[in-house]
């Protein structure tokens, strides 16, 4: 009889060996995809995510433009506790509308970053699956008082730094 691998042990090994580039490395990412409101109406969406690492804290400055008439935009700044060496998870806080102050967790499981958020008004869940070093597929949903407010599916592309020609 073949011995079954220890799934938790192997998952941790795979997570530690996988090299994520989103969140754990500073950079600018563009996003394009679809946004679906609580009524099921779908709209194009575009945005940016700028990741910076300062001493003792990481930031994700995210902006999203929903292509409705008139357009609707949202901005959020996430304050992320830096991931400790060898760790595959961390915590974060953010302030955004309509959710207000949020707190949540990131966990890196293989090629996917899982995110969840909590507020007194609702919850959100999100996945960021790495396609390659410069591309992630993003899927998520926002619930308030148990009602689906919105869902989204986007592709994130890392922008290459501009050369100054020197």
mmCIF file of C-alpha atoms in Angstrom:
data_model
loop_
_atom_site.group_PDB
_atom_site.id
_atom_site.type_symbol
_atom_site.label_atom_id
_atom_site.label_comp_id
_atom_site.label_asym_id
_atom_site.label_seq_id
_atom_site.Cartn_x
_atom_site.Cartn_y
_atom_site.Cartn_z
ATOM 1 C CA UNK A 1 0.000 0.000 0.000
ATOM 2 C CA UNK A 2 1.397 3.384 -1.041
ATOM 3 C CA UNK A 3 1.736 5.914 1.759
ATOM 4 C CA UNK A 4 -0.419 9.040 1.328
ATOM 5 C CA UNK A 5 1.456 12.354 1.543
ATOM 6 C CA UNK A 6 0.758 14.692 4.432
ATOM 7 C CA UNK A 7 -1.488 17.192 2.594
ATOM 8 C CA UNK A 8 -0.935 20.083 5.002
ATOM 9 C CA UNK A 9 2.809 19.569 5.015
ATOM 10 C CA UNK A 10 2.959 19.363 1.216
ATOM 11 C CA UNK A 11 0.663 22.372 0.780
ATOM 12 C CA UNK A 12 3.008 24.403 2.969
ATOM 13 C CA UNK A 13 6.033 23.232 1.027
ATOM 14 C CA UNK A 14 4.405 24.112 -2.300
ATOM 15 C CA UNK A 15 3.309 27.497 -0.984
ATOM 16 C CA UNK A 16 6.777 28.316 0.287
ATOM 17 C CA UNK A 17 8.394 27.270 -3.007
ATOM 18 C CA UNK A 18 5.934 29.244 -5.170
ATOM 19 C CA UNK A 19 7.170 32.743 -5.976
ATOM 20 C CA UNK A 20 4.343 35.266 -5.914
ATOM 21 C CA UNK A 21 4.949 38.702 -7.388
ATOM 22 C CA UNK A 22 1.679 40.475 -6.450
ATOM 23 C CA UNK A 23 1.686 42.086 -2.975
ATOM 24 C CA UNK A 24 5.052 40.619 -1.936
ATOM 25 C CA UNK A 25 6.967 42.761 -4.458
ATOM 26 C CA UNK A 26 6.559 46.514 -5.062
ATOM 27 C CA UNK A 27 5.063 47.307 -8.449
ATOM 28 C CA UNK A 28 2.224 48.806 -10.464
ATOM 29 C CA UNK A 29 -0.502 46.550 -11.841
ATOM 30 C CA UNK A 30 -3.302 47.362 -14.304
ATOM 31 C CA UNK A 31 -6.642 45.568 -14.205
ATOM 32 C CA UNK A 32 -9.341 45.005 -16.818
ATOM 33 C CA UNK A 33 -12.429 42.854 -16.674
ATOM 34 C CA UNK A 34 -16.073 42.761 -15.692
ATOM 35 C CA UNK A 35 -18.017 44.045 -12.710
ATOM 36 C CA UNK A 36 -21.486 42.687 -11.935
ATOM 37 C CA UNK A 37 -23.809 44.637 -9.633
ATOM 38 C CA UNK A 38 -26.301 43.104 -7.228
ATOM 39 C CA UNK A 39 -29.010 43.144 -9.931
ATOM 40 C CA UNK A 40 -26.858 41.039 -12.255
ATOM 41 C CA UNK A 41 -26.024 43.910 -14.624
ATOM 42 C CA UNK A 42 -22.510 43.550 -15.995
ATOM 43 C CA UNK A 43 -20.186 46.486 -16.735
ATOM 44 C CA UNK A 44 -16.609 46.762 -17.960
ATOM 45 C CA UNK A 45 -14.143 47.673 -15.226
ATOM 46 C CA UNK A 46 -10.555 48.916 -15.283
ATOM 47 C CA UNK A 47 -8.162 49.919 -12.569
ATOM 48 C CA UNK A 48 -4.724 50.028 -11.051
ATOM 49 C CA UNK A 49 -3.042 48.582 -7.999
ATOM 50 C CA UNK A 50 0.174 50.159 -6.739
ATOM 51 C CA UNK A 51 2.120 48.092 -4.235
ATOM 52 C CA UNK A 52 4.767 49.832 -2.114
ATOM 53 C CA UNK A 53 6.820 48.528 0.787
ATOM 54 C CA UNK A 54 7.811 50.929 3.537
ATOM 55 C CA UNK A 55 9.608 50.060 6.711
ATOM 56 C CA UNK A 56 7.273 47.919 8.763
ATOM 57 C CA UNK A 57 4.256 48.187 6.437
ATOM 58 C CA UNK A 58 3.196 47.396 2.878
ATOM 59 C CA UNK A 59 0.592 49.448 1.001
ATOM 60 C CA UNK A 60 -1.751 48.564 -1.830
ATOM 61 C CA UNK A 61 -3.283 51.704 -3.337
ATOM 62 C CA UNK A 62 -6.108 50.369 -5.485
ATOM 63 C CA UNK A 63 -8.393 52.313 -7.817
ATOM 64 C CA UNK A 64 -11.250 50.891 -9.873
ATOM 65 C CA UNK A 65 -13.345 52.583 -12.581
ATOM 66 C CA UNK A 66 -16.672 50.941 -13.362
ATOM 67 C CA UNK A 67 -17.711 51.920 -16.886
ATOM 68 C CA UNK A 68 -21.331 52.847 -16.162
ATOM 69 C CA UNK A 69 -23.097 56.025 -17.305
ATOM 70 C CA UNK A 70 -21.935 58.104 -15.536
ATOM 71 C CA UNK A 71 -18.746 56.210 -14.618
ATOM 72 C CA UNK A 72 -18.329 55.151 -10.998
ATOM 73 C CA UNK A 73 -14.955 55.016 -9.309
ATOM 74 C CA UNK A 74 -13.671 53.571 -6.052
ATOM 75 C CA UNK A 75 -10.361 53.945 -4.278
ATOM 76 C CA UNK A 76 -8.922 52.067 -1.340
ATOM 77 C CA UNK A 77 -5.598 52.028 0.486
ATOM 78 C CA UNK A 78 -4.743 48.732 2.136
ATOM 79 C CA UNK A 79 -2.233 48.703 4.984
ATOM 80 C CA UNK A 80 -0.666 45.254 5.018
ATOM 81 C CA UNK A 81 1.467 43.717 7.754
ATOM 82 C CA UNK A 82 4.656 42.523 6.003
ATOM 83 C CA UNK A 83 4.825 38.783 5.594
ATOM 84 C CA UNK A 84 7.461 37.241 7.835
ATOM 85 C CA UNK A 85 10.181 35.177 6.117
ATOM 86 C CA UNK A 86 8.869 31.654 5.550
ATOM 87 C CA UNK A 87 5.262 32.682 6.248
ATOM 88 C CA UNK A 88 2.364 32.257 3.813
ATOM 89 C CA UNK A 89 -0.194 34.585 5.417
ATOM 90 C CA UNK A 90 -0.678 38.080 6.820
ATOM 91 C CA UNK A 91 -3.315 40.599 7.926
ATOM 92 C CA UNK A 92 -4.461 43.937 6.517
ATOM 93 C CA UNK A 93 -6.783 46.892 7.155
ATOM 94 C CA UNK A 94 -8.387 49.368 4.748
ATOM 95 C CA UNK A 95 -10.951 52.144 4.514
ATOM 96 C CA UNK A 96 -13.404 52.102 1.605
ATOM 97 C CA UNK A 97 -16.968 52.852 0.555
ATOM 98 C CA UNK A 98 -19.507 51.321 0.944
ATOM 99 C CA UNK A 99 -17.886 49.003 3.498
ATOM 100 C CA UNK A 100 -16.132 51.576 5.702
ATOM 101 C CA UNK A 101 -13.254 50.276 7.834
ATOM 102 C CA UNK A 102 -12.322 46.726 6.864
ATOM 103 C CA UNK A 103 -9.879 44.184 8.185
ATOM 104 C CA UNK A 104 -8.867 40.955 6.585
ATOM 105 C CA UNK A 105 -6.357 38.264 5.818
ATOM 106 C CA UNK A 106 -4.234 37.149 2.894
ATOM 107 C CA UNK A 107 -3.119 33.532 2.554
ATOM 108 C CA UNK A 108 -0.882 32.197 -0.194
ATOM 109 C CA UNK A 109 -1.839 28.680 -1.206
ATOM 110 C CA UNK A 110 0.163 27.356 -4.142
ATOM 111 C CA UNK A 111 -0.355 29.686 -7.109
ATOM 112 C CA UNK A 112 -3.305 31.518 -5.489
ATOM 113 C CA UNK A 113 -3.577 34.398 -3.039
ATOM 114 C CA UNK A 114 -6.783 34.144 -1.000
ATOM 115 C CA UNK A 115 -8.243 37.256 0.632
ATOM 116 C CA UNK A 116 -11.165 37.739 2.974
ATOM 117 C CA UNK A 117 -12.477 40.906 4.614
ATOM 118 C CA UNK A 118 -14.777 41.628 7.527
ATOM 119 C CA UNK A 119 -16.796 44.650 8.629
ATOM 120 C CA UNK A 120 -19.883 45.015 10.814
ATOM 121 C CA UNK A 121 -21.828 45.580 7.547
ATOM 122 C CA UNK A 122 -20.551 42.688 5.492
ATOM 123 C CA UNK A 123 -17.826 40.492 4.074
ATOM 124 C CA UNK A 124 -15.861 40.066 0.897
ATOM 125 C CA UNK A 125 -13.841 37.246 -0.564
ATOM 126 C CA UNK A 126 -11.306 37.322 -3.346
ATOM 127 C CA UNK A 127 -8.834 35.096 -5.164
ATOM 128 C CA UNK A 128 -5.787 36.107 -7.175
ATOM 129 C CA UNK A 129 -4.492 33.160 -9.196
ATOM 130 C CA UNK A 130 -1.038 33.615 -10.683
ATOM 131 C CA UNK A 131 -0.829 32.820 -14.395
ATOM 132 C CA UNK A 132 2.805 33.927 -14.698
ATOM 133 C CA UNK A 133 5.111 36.411 -12.930
ATOM 134 C CA UNK A 134 3.345 39.376 -14.589
ATOM 135 C CA UNK A 135 -0.285 38.157 -14.703
ATOM 136 C CA UNK A 136 -2.954 37.237 -12.143
ATOM 137 C CA UNK A 137 -6.628 36.312 -12.574
ATOM 138 C CA UNK A 138 -8.730 38.032 -9.923
ATOM 139 C CA UNK A 139 -12.232 36.961 -8.825
ATOM 140 C CA UNK A 140 -14.256 38.319 -5.925
ATOM 141 C CA UNK A 141 -17.606 39.115 -4.354
ATOM 142 C CA UNK A 142 -18.915 41.625 -1.816
ATOM 143 C CA UNK A 143 -21.823 40.878 0.541
ATOM 144 C CA UNK A 144 -23.625 43.294 2.883
ATOM 145 C CA UNK A 145 -26.099 41.932 5.413
ATOM 146 C CA UNK A 146 -25.996 38.611 3.543
ATOM 147 C CA UNK A 147 -26.974 40.155 0.180
ATOM 148 C CA UNK A 148 -24.656 40.028 -2.839
ATOM 149 C CA UNK A 149 -23.747 43.646 -3.638
ATOM 150 C CA UNK A 150 -21.233 43.019 -6.398
ATOM 151 C CA UNK A 151 -18.916 40.511 -7.995
ATOM 152 C CA UNK A 152 -15.949 40.966 -10.313
ATOM 153 C CA UNK A 153 -13.551 39.122 -12.560
ATOM 154 C CA UNK A 154 -10.445 40.869 -13.791
ATOM 155 C CA UNK A 155 -6.981 40.148 -15.109
ATOM 156 C CA UNK A 156 -4.083 41.977 -13.467
ATOM 157 C CA UNK A 157 -0.959 42.746 -15.523
ATOM 158 C CA UNK A 158 2.242 44.019 -13.931
ATOM 159 C CA UNK A 159 3.462 47.191 -15.599
ATOM 160 C CA UNK A 160 7.142 47.368 -16.430
ATOM 161 C CA UNK A 161 9.024 50.402 -15.086
ATOM 162 C CA UNK A 162 9.514 53.131 -17.670
ATOM 163 C CA UNK A 163 13.073 53.618 -18.850
ATOM 164 C CA UNK A 164 14.329 57.185 -18.500
ATOM 165 C CA UNK A 165 16.490 56.775 -21.647
ATOM 166 C CA UNK A 166 19.843 57.112 -19.886
#
